[in-house]
Coordinates of C-alpha atoms in Angstrom, one line a residue:
M229 CA 5.3 -19.0 -32.0
A230 CA 1.5 -19.0 -31.6
N231 CA -0.7 -16.8 -33.8
V232 CA -2.4 -14.3 -31.6
P233 CA -5.7 -12.8 -32.9
V234 CA -5.6 -9.2 -33.9
Q235 CA -7.6 -6.9 -31.6
R236 CA -9.6 -4.5 -33.9
M237 CA -10.6 -1.2 -32.3
S238 CA -13.7 -1.1 -34.6
K239 CA -15.0 -4.0 -32.5
L240 CA -13.3 -3.2 -29.1
M241 CA -15.4 -2.8 -26.0
A242 CA -13.7 0.4 -25.0
K243 CA -14.6 4.0 -25.6
T244 CA -11.9 6.7 -25.1
L245 CA -12.8 10.0 -23.5
R246 CA -11.4 13.4 -24.3
D247 CA -12.0 14.8 -20.8
D248 CA -11.1 13.7 -17.3
P249 CA -13.8 12.1 -15.2
A250 CA -15.3 14.7 -12.8
D251 CA -14.5 12.6 -9.7
A252 CA -11.0 11.7 -10.7
E253 CA -8.3 13.0 -8.3
V254 CA -5.1 11.2 -9.4
L255 CA -3.4 10.6 -12.7
S256 CA -4.0 6.9 -12.9
H257 CA -7.7 7.3 -12.2
K258 CA -8.0 9.9 -15.0
L259 CA -6.0 8.0 -17.6
L260 CA -7.3 4.4 -17.0
V261 CA -10.9 5.7 -17.4
R262 CA -10.1 8.0 -20.4
A263 CA -8.2 5.3 -22.2
G264 CA -11.0 2.8 -21.8
Y265 CA -9.3 0.4 -19.4
V266 CA -11.8 0.5 -16.5
R267 CA -15.2 1.8 -15.7
R268 CA -16.7 2.6 -12.3
T269 CA -19.5 0.3 -11.1
A270 CA -20.0 1.7 -7.6
A271 CA -17.9 3.6 -5.0
G272 CA -14.6 1.6 -4.8
I273 CA -15.8 -1.1 -7.2
W274 CA -14.4 -1.2 -10.8
S275 CA -15.1 -3.2 -14.0
W276 CA -12.1 -4.1 -16.1
L277 CA -12.6 -3.7 -19.8
P278 CA -10.6 -5.7 -22.4
L279 CA -7.5 -3.5 -22.6
G280 CA -7.4 -3.1 -18.8
L281 CA -7.9 -6.8 -18.2
K282 CA -5.0 -7.6 -20.5
V283 CA -2.7 -5.4 -18.4
L284 CA -4.0 -6.9 -15.2
A285 CA -3.4 -10.4 -16.6
N286 CA 0.1 -9.5 -17.6
V287 CA 0.9 -8.3 -14.1
E288 CA -0.6 -11.6 -12.8
R289 CA 1.6 -13.6 -15.2
V290 CA 4.8 -12.0 -14.0
V291 CA 3.8 -12.5 -10.4
R292 CA 2.8 -16.1 -11.0
E293 CA 6.1 -16.9 -12.9
E294 CA 8.3 -15.5 -10.1
M295 CA 6.3 -17.2 -7.4
D296 CA 6.5 -20.5 -9.2
A297 CA 10.3 -20.0 -9.6
I298 CA 10.8 -20.1 -5.8
G299 CA 8.8 -23.3 -5.5
A300 CA 5.5 -21.8 -4.4
Q301 CA 2.4 -23.8 -5.2
E302 CA -0.8 -22.0 -6.4
V303 CA -4.1 -22.7 -4.9
L304 CA -7.5 -20.9 -4.9
L305 CA -9.4 -20.5 -1.6
P306 CA -12.9 -19.0 -1.2
A307 CA -13.4 -15.3 -0.7
L308 CA -16.5 -15.9 1.4
L309 CA -15.2 -17.1 4.7
P310 CA -16.6 -18.3 8.0
R311 CA -16.4 -16.2 11.1
E312 CA -14.9 -18.8 13.5
P313 CA -11.3 -18.8 12.4
Y314 CA -11.1 -15.0 12.5
E315 CA -12.7 -15.0 15.9
A316 CA -10.1 -17.5 17.1
T317 CA -7.3 -15.1 16.1
G318 CA -9.1 -12.0 17.3
R319 CA -9.3 -10.4 13.9
W320 CA -13.1 -10.5 13.6
E321 CA -13.0 -7.6 16.0
E322 CA -9.5 -6.2 15.3
Y323 CA -10.4 -5.3 11.7
G324 CA -13.2 -3.1 12.9
A325 CA -15.4 -1.4 10.3
E326 CA -13.2 -2.2 7.4
L327 CA -14.2 -5.9 7.5
F328 CA -17.2 -6.8 5.2
R329 CA -19.4 -8.9 7.5
L330 CA -22.6 -10.7 6.3
Q331 CA -25.0 -13.4 7.3
D332 CA -26.7 -16.2 5.4
R333 CA -30.4 -16.9 5.5
K334 CA -29.9 -18.9 8.7
G335 CA -28.2 -16.0 10.5
T336 CA -24.7 -17.6 10.3
D337 CA -21.9 -15.0 10.2
Y338 CA -19.4 -14.8 7.3
L339 CA -16.9 -12.3 6.0
L340 CA -15.4 -11.3 2.7
G341 CA -11.7 -12.1 3.0
P342 CA -9.3 -9.1 3.4
T343 CA -6.4 -11.6 3.8
H344 CA -6.3 -15.4 4.3
E345 CA -3.9 -16.2 7.1
E346 CA -6.5 -18.1 9.0
I347 CA -7.8 -20.2 6.1
F348 CA -4.3 -21.1 4.8
T349 CA -3.3 -22.1 8.4
L350 CA -6.3 -24.5 8.5
L351 CA -5.5 -25.8 5.1
V352 CA -2.0 -26.7 6.1
K353 CA -3.3 -28.2 9.4
D354 CA -5.5 -30.5 7.4
Q355 CA -2.9 -31.5 4.8
C356 CA 0.4 -31.5 6.7
S357 CA 1.1 -33.8 9.7
S358 CA 4.8 -34.2 9.8
Y359 CA 8.0 -32.1 9.5
K360 CA 8.6 -34.0 6.3
D361 CA 5.6 -32.2 4.8
L362 CA 7.4 -28.8 5.4
P363 CA 8.6 -26.3 4.4
V364 CA 5.8 -25.3 2.0
I365 CA 4.9 -22.0 0.3
L366 CA 1.3 -21.6 -0.9
Y367 CA -0.2 -18.7 -2.8
Q368 CA -3.2 -17.5 -4.6
I369 CA -4.2 -14.5 -6.8
Q370 CA -7.7 -13.5 -5.8
N371 CA -10.0 -10.6 -5.1
K372 CA -9.9 -9.2 -1.6
Y373 CA -12.4 -7.0 0.1
R374 CA -12.1 -4.0 2.4
D375 CA -14.9 -1.7 3.4
E376 CA -13.0 1.6 2.9
A377 CA -14.6 4.6 4.6
R378 CA -13.8 6.7 1.6
P379 CA -12.8 4.8 -1.5
R380 CA -10.7 7.1 -3.7
A381 CA -8.0 7.4 -6.4
G382 CA -9.7 5.0 -8.8
V383 CA -8.3 1.5 -8.5
L384 CA -5.6 2.6 -6.1
R385 CA -8.0 2.4 -3.1
G386 CA -11.0 0.2 -3.8
R387 CA -13.3 -1.9 -1.8
E388 CA -12.6 -4.9 -4.1
F389 CA -9.1 -5.4 -5.4
L390 CA -6.9 -8.2 -6.9
M391 CA -4.1 -9.4 -4.7
K392 CA -1.5 -12.1 -4.6
D393 CA -1.2 -13.4 -1.1
S394 CA 1.3 -16.2 -0.2
Y395 CA 2.1 -17.9 3.0
S396 CA 5.1 -19.9 4.1
F397 CA 5.1 -22.7 6.7
D398 CA 8.3 -23.9 8.5
T399 CA 9.1 -25.8 11.6
E400 CA 12.0 -23.5 12.6
D401 CA 12.7 -19.8 12.7
E402 CA 15.7 -20.3 10.5
G403 CA 13.4 -21.8 7.9
L404 CA 11.0 -18.8 8.2
A405 CA 13.9 -16.4 7.6
E406 CA 14.8 -18.4 4.5
S407 CA 11.3 -18.3 3.1
Y408 CA 11.1 -14.6 3.9
G409 CA 14.3 -14.1 2.0
L410 CA 13.0 -16.0 -1.0
H411 CA 10.0 -13.8 -1.2
R412 CA 12.0 -10.6 -0.8
Q413 CA 14.2 -11.6 -3.8
A414 CA 11.1 -12.7 -5.8
Y415 CA 9.4 -9.4 -5.2
Q416 CA 12.5 -7.5 -6.4
R417 CA 12.5 -9.5 -9.6
I418 CA 8.7 -9.0 -10.0
F419 CA 8.9 -5.2 -9.7
E420 CA 12.0 -4.9 -11.8
R421 CA 10.3 -6.9 -14.6
L422 CA 7.2 -4.8 -14.3
G423 CA 9.3 -1.7 -14.7
L424 CA 8.4 -0.1 -11.4
D425 CA 10.6 2.2 -9.5
Y426 CA 10.4 1.0 -5.9
R427 CA 11.9 1.2 -2.4
I428 CA 12.1 -1.5 0.3
V429 CA 11.4 0.1 3.7
A430 CA 10.9 -1.1 7.3
A431 CA 7.2 -1.2 8.2
T432 CA 4.8 -1.9 11.0
A433 CA 2.9 -5.2 11.2
G434 CA -0.5 -3.7 11.9
A435 CA -3.5 -6.1 12.2
M436 CA -1.3 -8.9 10.6
G437 CA 0.9 -9.2 13.7
G438 CA 4.3 -10.8 13.8
S439 CA 7.8 -9.4 14.1
K440 CA 9.8 -8.3 11.0
S441 CA 7.9 -6.5 8.3
E442 CA 9.0 -4.7 5.2
E443 CA 7.0 -2.7 2.5
F444 CA 7.7 -2.3 -1.2
L445 CA 6.8 1.2 -2.0
A446 CA 6.5 2.9 -5.5
P447 CA 7.3 6.6 -5.2
A448 CA 4.4 8.6 -6.6
E449 CA 2.5 11.9 -5.8
A450 CA -0.7 9.9 -5.5
G451 CA 0.7 7.7 -2.8
E452 CA -0.9 7.5 0.6
D453 CA 2.2 6.3 2.4
T454 CA 5.0 8.6 3.5
F455 CA 8.5 7.0 3.7
A456 CA 11.8 8.4 5.0
D457 CA 15.0 7.8 3.1
C458 CA 18.4 8.6 4.5
P459 CA 20.8 10.2 1.9
N460 CA 23.8 9.1 3.9
C461 CA 23.1 5.5 4.8
D462 CA 20.9 2.6 3.9
F463 CA 18.1 3.5 6.3
A464 CA 14.6 3.6 4.8
A465 CA 11.3 3.2 6.6
N466 CA 7.6 4.0 6.5
T467 CA 7.3 7.0 8.8
E468 CA 4.9 5.0 10.9
A469 CA 7.7 2.5 11.6
I470 CA 10.4 5.0 12.6
S471 CA 11.5 4.8 16.2
Y472 CA 14.1 6.5 18.3
E473 CA 16.2 5.4 21.3
L474 CA 15.3 7.0 24.6
A475 CA 18.1 9.4 25.6
P476 CA 17.9 10.6 29.2
V477 CA 19.6 13.8 30.2
D478 CA 20.8 15.2 33.5
G479 CA 18.1 17.5 34.8
S480 CA 19.5 17.9 38.3
A481 CA 20.4 21.5 37.8
V482 CA 16.9 22.5 36.8
P483 CA 15.2 24.7 39.4
A484 CA 12.0 23.5 41.1
A485 CA 8.8 23.6 39.1
E486 CA 7.0 26.9 39.4
E487 CA 3.5 27.9 38.4
I488 CA 3.1 31.1 36.4
P489 CA 0.0 33.0 35.4
T490 CA -0.7 32.7 31.6
P491 CA -4.2 34.0 31.0
D492 CA -5.8 33.4 27.6
T493 CA -3.1 31.0 26.4
P494 CA -5.0 27.7 25.8
T495 CA -2.9 26.8 22.7
I496 CA 0.8 26.2 22.2
E497 CA 1.0 29.2 19.8
T498 CA -0.5 31.7 22.2
L499 CA 1.5 30.3 25.1
A500 CA 4.8 30.6 23.2
A501 CA 4.0 34.1 22.0
S502 CA 3.0 35.2 25.6
L503 CA 6.2 33.9 27.2
G504 CA 8.6 34.7 24.3
V505 CA 9.8 31.1 24.1
P506 CA 10.0 28.7 21.1
A507 CA 7.2 26.2 20.9
S508 CA 9.8 23.4 21.3
A509 CA 10.3 24.5 24.9
T510 CA 6.7 23.6 25.7
L511 CA 5.1 20.3 26.3
K512 CA 1.9 19.5 24.4
N513 CA -0.5 17.1 26.1
L514 CA -3.2 15.6 23.8
L515 CA -6.1 13.7 25.5
V516 CA -7.6 10.7 23.8
K517 CA -9.9 7.9 24.9
V518 CA -8.8 4.3 24.5
D519 CA -11.8 2.0 24.8
G520 CA -13.4 4.7 26.9
E521 CA -10.4 5.3 29.3
I522 CA -8.6 8.7 29.1
V523 CA -5.0 8.6 28.0
A524 CA -2.7 11.7 27.8
V525 CA -0.1 11.8 25.0
G526 CA 2.9 14.1 25.6
V527 CA 5.0 15.5 22.7
P528 CA 7.2 18.6 22.3
G529 CA 5.0 21.7 21.6
D530 CA 6.4 22.2 18.1
R531 CA 5.4 18.7 17.0
E532 CA 2.1 17.1 16.0
V533 CA 0.8 13.8 17.3
D534 CA 0.4 11.1 14.7
L535 CA -2.9 9.6 15.6
G536 CA -2.2 6.7 13.3
K537 CA 0.7 5.7 15.5
V538 CA -1.4 6.1 18.6
E539 CA -4.0 3.8 17.1
E540 CA -1.4 1.3 16.0
H541 CA 0.1 1.2 19.5
F542 CA -3.3 0.6 21.2
A543 CA -4.7 -1.7 18.6
P544 CA -7.2 -3.4 18.6
A545 CA -8.6 -1.0 21.1
T546 CA -10.7 1.9 19.8
V547 CA -9.0 5.3 20.0
E548 CA -11.0 8.6 19.8
M549 CA -10.6 12.2 20.8
V550 CA -12.0 13.4 24.1
T551 CA -15.1 15.6 24.0
E552 CA -16.6 18.5 25.9
S553 CA -18.6 16.0 28.0
D554 CA -15.4 14.2 29.0
F555 CA -13.9 17.5 30.3
A556 CA -17.2 18.3 32.0
A557 CA -17.1 14.9 33.8
R558 CA -13.5 15.5 35.0
A559 CA -13.0 18.7 36.9
D560 CA -9.2 18.0 37.2
L561 CA -8.8 18.1 33.4
V562 CA -8.7 21.8 32.3
R563 CA -9.0 22.3 28.6
G564 CA -5.9 24.1 27.2
Y565 CA -4.0 23.9 30.5
V566 CA -3.4 20.1 31.0
G567 CA 0.0 19.1 32.4
P568 CA 1.3 15.7 33.3
Q569 CA 2.3 16.6 36.9
G570 CA -0.5 15.7 39.3
L571 CA -2.7 13.9 36.8
E572 CA -4.7 11.1 38.4
K573 CA -6.5 8.2 36.8
V574 CA -4.9 9.1 33.5
T575 CA -2.4 6.9 31.7
Y576 CA 0.5 9.1 30.4
I577 CA 2.4 8.1 27.3
A578 CA 5.1 10.3 25.7
D579 CA 7.4 10.5 22.7
P580 CA 11.0 9.6 23.4
R581 CA 11.9 13.3 23.0
V582 CA 10.2 13.8 26.4
A583 CA 13.1 11.9 27.9
P584 CA 13.9 11.7 31.7
G585 CA 15.7 14.9 32.7
T586 CA 14.2 17.1 30.0
A587 CA 12.5 20.3 31.3
W588 CA 9.3 21.8 30.0
I589 CA 6.8 24.5 30.2
T590 CA 3.4 22.8 30.4
G591 CA -0.1 23.2 31.8
A592 CA -0.6 23.5 35.5
N593 CA -4.1 21.9 35.4
K594 CA -5.6 25.2 36.4
D595 CA -7.4 27.7 34.2
G596 CA -5.0 30.4 33.0
M597 CA -2.0 28.8 34.6
H598 CA 1.1 27.0 33.3
A599 CA 4.2 25.6 35.0
K600 CA 7.8 26.0 34.1
N601 CA 10.8 23.9 35.0
V602 CA 8.7 20.7 34.9
V603 CA 11.1 17.8 34.6
A604 CA 10.3 14.4 33.2
G605 CA 11.1 11.7 35.8
R606 CA 11.2 14.3 38.6
D607 CA 7.9 16.1 38.5
F608 CA 6.0 13.5 36.5
E609 CA 6.3 9.9 35.4
V610 CA 5.8 8.5 31.9
D611 CA 3.9 5.3 31.9
E612 CA 5.2 4.3 28.5
Y613 CA 7.4 5.8 25.8
V614 CA 6.0 5.5 22.3
D615 CA 7.1 7.1 19.0
V616 CA 4.0 9.2 18.4
V617 CA 5.0 12.3 16.6
V618 CA 4.5 13.1 12.9
V619 CA 7.9 12.6 11.2
L620 CA 9.2 15.7 9.5
E621 CA 11.7 16.3 6.7
G622 CA 15.1 16.8 8.3
D623 CA 14.4 14.7 11.4
P624 CA 17.6 12.8 12.3
C625 CA 18.1 9.4 10.8
P626 CA 17.8 6.8 13.7
K627 CA 20.9 5.0 12.3
C628 CA 23.4 7.8 11.4
G629 CA 21.8 11.1 12.4
T630 CA 21.7 12.7 9.0
G631 CA 18.5 14.6 8.1
L632 CA 15.9 12.4 6.6
K633 CA 14.2 12.9 3.2
L634 CA 10.5 12.3 2.9
D635 CA 8.6 11.2 -0.1
R636 CA 5.0 9.9 -1.0
A637 CA 4.6 6.4 -2.3
I638 CA 2.1 3.7 -3.2
E639 CA 2.3 0.4 -1.2
I640 CA 2.7 -2.3 -3.8
G641 CA 3.9 -5.2 -1.7
H642 CA 4.3 -6.1 2.0
I643 CA 6.1 -9.1 3.6
F644 CA 5.8 -10.3 7.2
Q645 CA 7.5 -12.7 9.5
L646 CA 4.3 -13.7 11.3
G647 CA 5.9 -16.2 13.6
R648 CA 3.5 -18.4 15.5
K649 CA 0.6 -16.0 16.1
Y650 CA -1.9 -17.8 13.8
A651 CA -0.4 -21.3 14.5
D652 CA -0.9 -20.7 18.2
A653 CA -4.5 -19.5 17.8
L654 CA -5.5 -22.4 15.5
K655 CA -3.1 -25.0 17.0
L656 CA -1.1 -25.8 13.9
D657 CA 1.4 -28.5 14.9
V658 CA 3.3 -31.2 13.0
L659 CA 5.2 -34.2 14.3
G660 CA 8.8 -33.0 14.7
R661 CA 12.1 -34.9 14.1
Q662 CA 12.2 -36.0 17.7
G663 CA 8.7 -37.5 17.5
K664 CA 7.1 -34.7 19.5
P665 CA 4.6 -32.0 18.2
V666 CA 6.2 -28.9 16.9
R667 CA 4.4 -25.6 16.5
V668 CA 4.7 -24.3 12.9
T669 CA 6.0 -20.8 12.2
M670 CA 4.6 -18.7 9.3
G671 CA 5.3 -15.8 6.9
S672 CA 2.7 -13.8 5.0
Y673 CA 3.5 -12.0 1.8
G674 CA 1.2 -9.8 -0.3
I675 CA 1.4 -8.0 -3.7
G676 CA -1.4 -5.6 -4.8
V677 CA -1.9 -6.7 -8.4
T678 CA -4.5 -4.0 -9.0
R679 CA -2.4 -1.4 -7.2
A680 CA 0.6 -2.4 -9.4
V681 CA -1.3 -1.4 -12.5
A682 CA -2.2 1.9 -11.0
A683 CA 1.3 2.5 -9.7
L684 CA 2.7 1.8 -13.2
A685 CA 0.3 4.3 -14.7
E686 CA 1.3 6.9 -12.1
Q687 CA 5.0 6.4 -12.7
T688 CA 5.2 6.0 -16.4
A689 CA 2.4 8.2 -17.9
D690 CA 3.3 11.5 -19.6
E691 CA 1.2 14.5 -20.7
K692 CA -0.2 12.5 -23.7
G693 CA -1.4 9.5 -21.8
L694 CA -0.4 6.0 -20.5
C695 CA 3.0 4.6 -21.4
W696 CA 3.3 0.9 -20.6
S697 CA 6.4 -1.3 -20.6
A698 CA 6.4 -4.1 -23.1
E699 CA 6.0 -6.6 -20.2
V700 CA 2.6 -5.4 -19.2
A701 CA 1.2 -3.5 -22.2
P702 CA -2.1 -4.8 -23.7
A703 CA -0.4 -5.2 -27.0
D704 CA 3.1 -5.2 -28.5
V705 CA 2.2 -2.8 -31.3
H706 CA -0.6 -0.4 -32.0
V707 CA -1.2 -0.2 -35.8
V708 CA -3.0 3.0 -36.9
A709 CA -4.8 3.2 -40.3
A710 CA -4.7 6.9 -41.1
G711 CA -8.0 7.0 -42.8
K712 CA -8.3 6.1 -46.5
A713 CA -9.3 2.6 -47.8
L714 CA -5.7 1.9 -49.0
Q715 CA -4.3 2.8 -45.6
T716 CA -6.8 0.6 -43.8
E717 CA -6.1 -2.3 -46.1
L718 CA -2.3 -2.0 -45.5
A719 CA -2.8 -1.6 -41.8
L720 CA -4.9 -4.8 -41.6
E721 CA -2.4 -6.7 -43.8
V722 CA 0.5 -5.7 -41.6
S723 CA -1.4 -6.5 -38.5
D724 CA -2.1 -10.0 -39.7
K725 CA 1.6 -10.5 -40.5
L726 CA 2.7 -9.3 -37.1
A727 CA 0.1 -11.5 -35.4
A728 CA 1.3 -14.5 -37.5
A729 CA 4.8 -13.8 -36.1
G730 CA 3.5 -14.0 -32.5
L731 CA 3.1 -10.4 -31.7
R732 CA 0.0 -9.0 -29.9
V733 CA -1.5 -6.4 -32.2
L734 CA -4.1 -3.7 -31.6
V735 CA -5.2 -2.1 -34.9
D736 CA -7.2 1.1 -35.2
D737 CA -9.4 0.3 -38.2
R738 CA -12.3 2.5 -37.1
A739 CA -14.2 4.1 -40.0
G740 CA -15.3 7.7 -39.9
V741 CA -12.7 8.6 -37.2
S742 CA -10.2 11.3 -38.1
P743 CA -6.4 10.5 -38.2
G744 CA -6.0 13.1 -35.4
V745 CA -8.3 11.3 -33.1
K746 CA -6.7 8.0 -33.9
F747 CA -3.2 9.4 -33.2
T748 CA -4.4 11.0 -29.9
D749 CA -6.0 7.7 -28.8
A750 CA -2.8 5.8 -29.7
E751 CA -0.8 8.1 -27.4
L752 CA -3.5 7.8 -24.7
I753 CA -3.7 4.0 -24.7
G754 CA 0.1 3.7 -24.4
V755 CA 1.2 0.6 -26.3
P756 CA 5.0 0.7 -26.6
K757 CA 5.2 0.8 -30.4
I758 CA 2.9 2.7 -32.8
L759 CA 2.9 1.7 -36.5
V760 CA 1.2 4.2 -38.8
A761 CA -0.1 3.4 -42.3
G762 CA -0.3 6.9 -43.6
R763 CA 0.4 9.0 -46.7
R764 CA 3.1 6.7 -48.1
S765 CA 1.0 3.5 -47.8
G766 CA 0.8 3.3 -51.6
E767 CA 4.6 2.9 -51.6
G768 CA 4.5 0.2 -49.0
V769 CA 6.1 2.6 -46.4
V770 CA 4.9 2.9 -42.8
E771 CA 6.0 5.0 -39.9
L772 CA 7.2 3.3 -36.7
K773 CA 7.1 5.4 -33.5
D774 CA 8.4 4.7 -30.0
R775 CA 5.7 5.7 -27.6
R776 CA 8.1 6.5 -24.7
T777 CA 10.8 8.4 -26.6
G778 CA 8.7 9.8 -29.4
E779 CA 11.4 8.7 -32.0
R780 CA 10.0 8.1 -35.5
E781 CA 11.3 6.5 -38.6
E782 CA 9.9 5.5 -42.0
L783 CA 10.3 1.9 -43.0
T784 CA 9.1 -0.5 -45.6
V785 CA 6.5 -3.0 -44.4
D786 CA 9.1 -5.8 -44.4
E787 CA 11.6 -3.6 -42.5
A788 CA 9.0 -2.7 -39.9
I789 CA 8.0 -6.3 -39.4
A790 CA 11.6 -7.3 -39.1
R791 CA 12.3 -4.6 -36.6
L792 CA 9.2 -5.4 -34.4
T793 CA 9.8 -9.1 -34.4
A794 CA 13.6 -9.0 -33.8

């Protein structure tokens, strides 16, 4: 086993902090900065210091080993990319403000890559001409760029982040399904090796496009994704991907619609209170503009519209709320009293809960007036049904009907069956078995390497600091010299022996630093094993502590080395 140089804290480019950074919002942000793993360079841009870089490299190593194990081939493509391929697929515009765009001195447009579907497609188009060249899986581990409006949570949501992105190329859909399955299994092995608690959930494709899509989510309070989990069956999905079947009801017995005076009731709350009915009996109609055209979104009055779902549905069009000037320009749209019946020149979409035959109390499109017994499909038509409500705890499982459980999570991986979206746009064909051109089908698969580090910190840290698994830790053992010359001498001697045995060793040999500070730093830094040369150093006895469990035992130097190298 190779001799790994001992990392001495007296020379380490890392300063620990006693207090949390003033701008830190989440645990991983606080601890990675305090433990000397990262430092902020600018909003959403981070520098990785030696300890942090070791953890990042270990995550990379695990990802690389498992990708290689499924036959994927590693390449490295540029991060600075030309505009034309992204314009051909429509993503130059679809990405909107999140895409970093720039020009060279000649005025030529470029971008900093958020993902590389287009460039990998062109690479395969250049290199593969026959079905005999496929299937192929290519991957890279590279910095990506996204112009986040509000970078936050430390390295969890940055403008520059390290990502593994891989792409599969097959001539048949069955081959795509197989490549997708290989990635799914590889991801499970990766996250299990990293020690992450994770869930696989159904997801939306977003700007990536394609058909089937699944996310790998790490449950954590700091997560920005919300997922639903059914306690009774195997259903699990990002709340943005949950959909329900349309279930029409018989509304033939509902009396004719009738307008009723409801002065000073422009909100669902005031309307329900005035009429003495539950909010669920009312129909809420939210007006938005889609590329400048007004669209009404209908949901039950006790539910909120998920604007993210609305934006997803209309993407790449721009969705924004209507303004006072919009109402002023349309006399038929009465703020607080809008109803779907009689609306003209307004597209009406509704949640499946507003099914044909359901009856509602809704606006009468007159100031101070509402209408009751307004039946969907009889008194108004829905142009399109779209799942647009915010999913709530207890909503029925779409599969079995049991109340759903909701949890927050960090997205650490995402896999897509892209199909032929990019191959069609960039004309990726190979010569098929029958001697005719065949359009290639693709998959896209991402892992957030930077995010995985933050997710591990979120899930495994305790009140004392970070607590890494052996697979990703910056060292195998953290040796602490408790202060005196004899103890420092023993600590260095033991460190050299452990390094000679192939272990990665971090030794705290700092002079003039109290034992208490060293012990606190050892807990904060989070190496799995802590070896202390303390009061019994003169007897050749050290203390071995497990960082996670806190278990301690006194051993001779030889016993400690044997235990750690076993």
